[in-house]
Amino acid sequence: MAEIRFLNKCPRCGSVAEAWTEDGVSVKICCRTCGYEGTLPHPDLKNGAWRVG
């Protein structure tokens, strides 16, 4: 699967942060404002929703 990059809200400071996913299940986030780096569940998978395709 190809890496998909997009913008997401930083969970620490709320600024716009760079995010990317390689597996469609988790998202890696890197915020240049506060320096946060971490992995979160993919936003499309919230509340039991799942992606098709």
Tab-separated table of N, CA, C and O in Angstrom:
chain	number	residue	atom	x	y	z
A	1	MET	N	0.846	-1.185	0.000
A	1	MET	CA	0.000	0.000	0.000
A	1	MET	C	0.887	1.242	0.000
A	1	MET	O	1.910	1.282	0.666
A	2	ALA	N	0.500	2.245	-0.725
A	2	ALA	CA	1.269	3.489	-0.809
A	2	ALA	C	1.058	4.353	0.422
A	2	ALA	O	0.027	4.292	1.079
A	3	GLU	N	2.060	5.131	0.707
A	3	GLU	CA	1.958	6.074	1.819
A	3	GLU	C	1.056	7.226	1.401
A	3	GLU	O	1.199	7.769	0.325
A	4	ILE	N	0.119	7.593	2.266
A	4	ILE	CA	-0.804	8.693	1.989
A	4	ILE	C	-0.542	9.786	3.006
A	4	ILE	O	-0.617	9.559	4.211
A	5	ARG	N	-0.226	10.994	2.529
A	5	ARG	CA	0.059	12.132	3.403
A	5	ARG	C	-1.107	13.111	3.371
A	5	ARG	O	-1.715	13.322	2.333
A	6	PHE	N	-1.403	13.703	4.523
A	6	PHE	CA	-2.468	14.687	4.624
A	6	PHE	C	-2.218	15.537	5.857
A	6	PHE	O	-1.283	15.296	6.617
A	7	LEU	N	-3.029	16.555	6.069
A	7	LEU	CA	-2.915	17.410	7.244
A	7	LEU	C	-3.933	16.976	8.284
A	7	LEU	O	-5.044	16.573	7.948
A	8	ASN	N	-3.542	17.078	9.534
A	8	ASN	CA	-4.418	16.686	10.628
A	8	ASN	C	-4.189	17.652	11.791
A	8	ASN	O	-3.188	18.357	11.821
A	9	LYS	N	-5.086	17.683	12.738
A	9	LYS	CA	-4.942	18.551	13.911
A	9	LYS	C	-4.052	17.863	14.939
A	9	LYS	O	-4.240	16.688	15.253
A	10	CYS	N	-3.085	18.598	15.464
A	10	CYS	CA	-2.190	18.061	16.485
A	10	CYS	C	-2.982	17.803	17.769
A	10	CYS	O	-3.688	18.691	18.247
A	11	PRO	N	-2.873	16.599	18.357
A	11	PRO	CA	-3.609	16.304	19.587
A	11	PRO	C	-3.065	17.060	20.802
A	11	PRO	O	-3.759	17.200	21.797
A	12	ARG	N	-1.844	17.564	20.727
A	12	ARG	CA	-1.258	18.275	21.866
A	12	ARG	C	-1.570	19.768	21.841
A	12	ARG	O	-2.072	20.314	22.812
A	13	CYS	N	-1.281	20.453	20.709
A	13	CYS	CA	-1.426	21.915	20.693
A	13	CYS	C	-2.569	22.412	19.815
A	13	CYS	O	-2.937	23.573	19.879
A	14	GLY	N	-3.131	21.544	18.952
A	14	GLY	CA	-4.261	21.939	18.120
A	14	GLY	C	-3.877	22.585	16.801
A	14	GLY	O	-4.746	22.930	16.009
A	15	SER	N	-2.579	22.755	16.553
A	15	SER	CA	-2.137	23.335	15.277
A	15	SER	C	-2.272	22.314	14.152
A	15	SER	O	-2.444	21.119	14.392
A	16	VAL	N	-2.145	22.792	12.939
A	16	VAL	CA	-2.150	21.893	11.789
A	16	VAL	C	-0.832	21.135	11.783
A	16	VAL	O	0.243	21.720	11.906
A	17	ALA	N	-0.904	19.813	11.660
A	17	ALA	CA	0.285	18.962	11.695
A	17	ALA	C	0.297	18.056	10.476
A	17	ALA	O	-0.748	17.722	9.917
A	18	GLU	N	1.483	17.651	10.073
A	18	GLU	CA	1.627	16.711	8.964
A	18	GLU	C	1.292	15.316	9.470
A	18	GLU	O	1.722	14.915	10.552
A	19	ALA	N	0.517	14.590	8.704
A	19	ALA	CA	0.139	13.230	9.082
A	19	ALA	C	0.272	12.320	7.873
A	19	ALA	O	0.161	12.771	6.741
A	20	TRP	N	0.534	11.046	8.126
A	20	TRP	CA	0.602	10.095	7.027
A	20	TRP	C	0.242	8.711	7.530
A	20	TRP	O	0.338	8.406	8.700
A	21	THR	N	-0.220	7.896	6.606
A	21	THR	CA	-0.586	6.524	6.921
A	21	THR	C	0.006	5.607	5.858
A	21	THR	O	0.069	5.969	4.690
A	22	GLU	N	0.432	4.455	6.284
A	22	GLU	CA	0.961	3.453	5.363
A	22	GLU	C	0.042	2.246	5.279
A	22	GLU	O	0.036	1.546	4.288
A	23	ASP	N	-0.767	2.041	6.330
A	23	ASP	CA	-1.610	0.850	6.375
A	23	ASP	C	-3.104	1.146	6.396
A	23	ASP	O	-3.915	0.244	6.331
A	24	GLY	N	-3.484	2.434	6.494
A	24	GLY	CA	-4.898	2.793	6.529
A	24	GLY	C	-5.556	2.555	7.872
A	24	GLY	O	-6.739	2.797	8.033
A	25	VAL	N	-4.794	2.085	8.876
A	25	VAL	CA	-5.346	1.794	10.192
A	25	VAL	C	-4.818	2.778	11.231
A	25	VAL	O	-5.551	3.214	12.101
A	26	SER	N	-3.556	3.150	11.118
A	26	SER	CA	-2.967	4.097	12.070
A	26	SER	C	-2.390	5.290	11.310
A	26	SER	O	-2.064	5.197	10.137
A	27	VAL	N	-2.276	6.405	12.015
A	27	VAL	CA	-1.771	7.650	11.432
A	27	VAL	C	-0.585	8.113	12.264
A	27	VAL	O	-0.671	8.189	13.484
A	28	LYS	N	0.507	8.414	11.596
A	28	LYS	CA	1.666	9.000	12.264
A	28	LYS	C	1.558	10.509	12.112
A	28	LYS	O	1.290	11.013	11.029
A	29	ILE	N	1.738	11.238	13.213
A	29	ILE	CA	1.589	12.694	13.215
A	29	ILE	C	2.896	13.332	13.665
A	29	ILE	O	3.520	12.877	14.625
A	30	CYS	N	3.287	14.386	12.954
A	30	CYS	CA	4.479	15.153	13.300
A	30	CYS	C	4.109	16.634	13.257
A	30	CYS	O	3.796	17.173	12.203
A	31	CYS	N	4.122	17.285	14.428
A	31	CYS	CA	3.754	18.698	14.532
A	31	CYS	C	5.019	19.543	14.611
A	31	CYS	O	5.848	19.345	15.497
A	32	ARG	N	5.147	20.484	13.698
A	32	ARG	CA	6.317	21.358	13.706
A	32	ARG	C	6.163	22.501	14.698
A	32	ARG	O	7.135	23.146	15.045
A	33	THR	N	4.954	22.752	15.177
A	33	THR	CA	4.723	23.840	16.128
A	33	THR	C	5.205	23.467	17.528
A	33	THR	O	5.971	24.200	18.145
A	34	CYS	N	4.764	22.314	18.036
A	34	CYS	CA	5.131	21.930	19.409
A	34	CYS	C	6.099	20.756	19.472
A	34	CYS	O	6.559	20.394	20.543
A	35	GLY	N	6.378	20.119	18.328
A	35	GLY	CA	7.324	19.011	18.307
A	35	GLY	C	6.715	17.651	18.594
A	35	GLY	O	7.427	16.662	18.728
A	36	TYR	N	5.375	17.578	18.686
A	36	TYR	CA	4.712	16.294	18.967
A	36	TYR	C	4.950	15.311	17.827
A	36	TYR	O	4.848	15.643	16.647
A	37	GLU	N	5.291	14.079	18.182
A	37	GLU	CA	5.371	12.978	17.222
A	37	GLU	C	4.711	11.776	17.869
A	37	GLU	O	5.019	11.444	19.008
A	38	GLY	N	3.797	11.160	17.139
A	38	GLY	CA	3.120	10.004	17.702
A	38	GLY	C	2.253	9.304	16.681
A	38	GLY	O	2.141	9.723	15.532
A	39	THR	N	1.637	8.215	17.103
A	39	THR	CA	0.769	7.411	16.251
A	39	THR	C	-0.615	7.361	16.887
A	39	THR	O	-0.747	7.124	18.080
A	40	LEU	N	-1.620	7.613	16.068
A	40	LEU	CA	-3.011	7.596	16.514
A	40	LEU	C	-3.828	6.692	15.603
A	40	LEU	O	-3.428	6.431	14.468
A	41	PRO	N	-5.007	6.254	16.038
A	41	PRO	CA	-5.898	5.515	15.136
A	41	PRO	C	-6.327	6.414	13.968
A	41	PRO	O	-6.472	7.622	14.132
A	42	HIS	N	-6.513	5.840	12.802
A	42	HIS	CA	-6.923	6.605	11.626
A	42	HIS	C	-8.275	7.262	11.877
A	42	HIS	O	-9.183	6.629	12.406
A	43	PRO	N	-8.451	8.560	11.509
A	43	PRO	CA	-9.722	9.253	11.778
A	43	PRO	C	-10.926	8.631	11.070
A	43	PRO	O	-12.047	8.755	11.546
A	44	ASP	N	-10.730	7.929	9.959
A	44	ASP	CA	-11.842	7.278	9.267
A	44	ASP	C	-12.376	6.073	10.041
A	44	ASP	O	-13.442	5.561	9.740
A	45	LEU	N	-11.649	5.603	11.041
A	45	LEU	CA	-12.060	4.415	11.797
A	45	LEU	C	-12.765	4.760	13.103
A	45	LEU	O	-13.088	3.886	13.872
A	46	LYS	N	-13.022	6.041	13.349
A	46	LYS	CA	-13.705	6.457	14.576
A	46	LYS	C	-15.142	5.955	14.597
A	46	LYS	O	-15.784	5.814	13.571
A	47	ASN	N	-15.637	5.673	15.769
A	47	ASN	CA	-17.036	5.260	15.995
A	47	ASN	C	-17.432	4.008	15.235
A	47	ASN	O	-18.566	3.854	14.825
A	48	GLY	N	-16.463	3.109	15.012
A	48	GLY	CA	-16.776	1.840	14.366
A	48	GLY	C	-16.879	1.906	12.853
A	48	GLY	O	-17.137	0.894	12.218
A	49	ALA	N	-16.701	3.080	12.262
A	49	ALA	CA	-16.744	3.182	10.805
A	49	ALA	C	-15.500	2.504	10.220
A	49	ALA	O	-14.467	2.452	10.854
A	50	TRP	N	-15.614	2.002	9.010
A	50	TRP	CA	-14.438	1.393	8.372
A	50	TRP	C	-14.447	1.735	6.893
A	50	TRP	O	-15.463	2.020	6.304
A	51	ARG	N	-13.265	1.705	6.346
A	51	ARG	CA	-13.066	2.095	4.953
A	51	ARG	C	-13.218	0.911	4.013
A	51	ARG	O	-12.786	-0.178	4.317
A	52	VAL	N	-13.780	1.164	2.873
A	52	VAL	CA	-13.883	0.139	1.834
A	52	VAL	C	-13.030	0.598	0.662
A	52	VAL	O	-13.098	1.733	0.238
A	53	GLY	N	-12.217	-0.318	0.148
A	53	GLY	CA	-11.424	0.037	-1.027
A	53	GLY	C	-10.041	0.046	-0.717
A	53	GLY	O	-9.040	0.157	-0.975
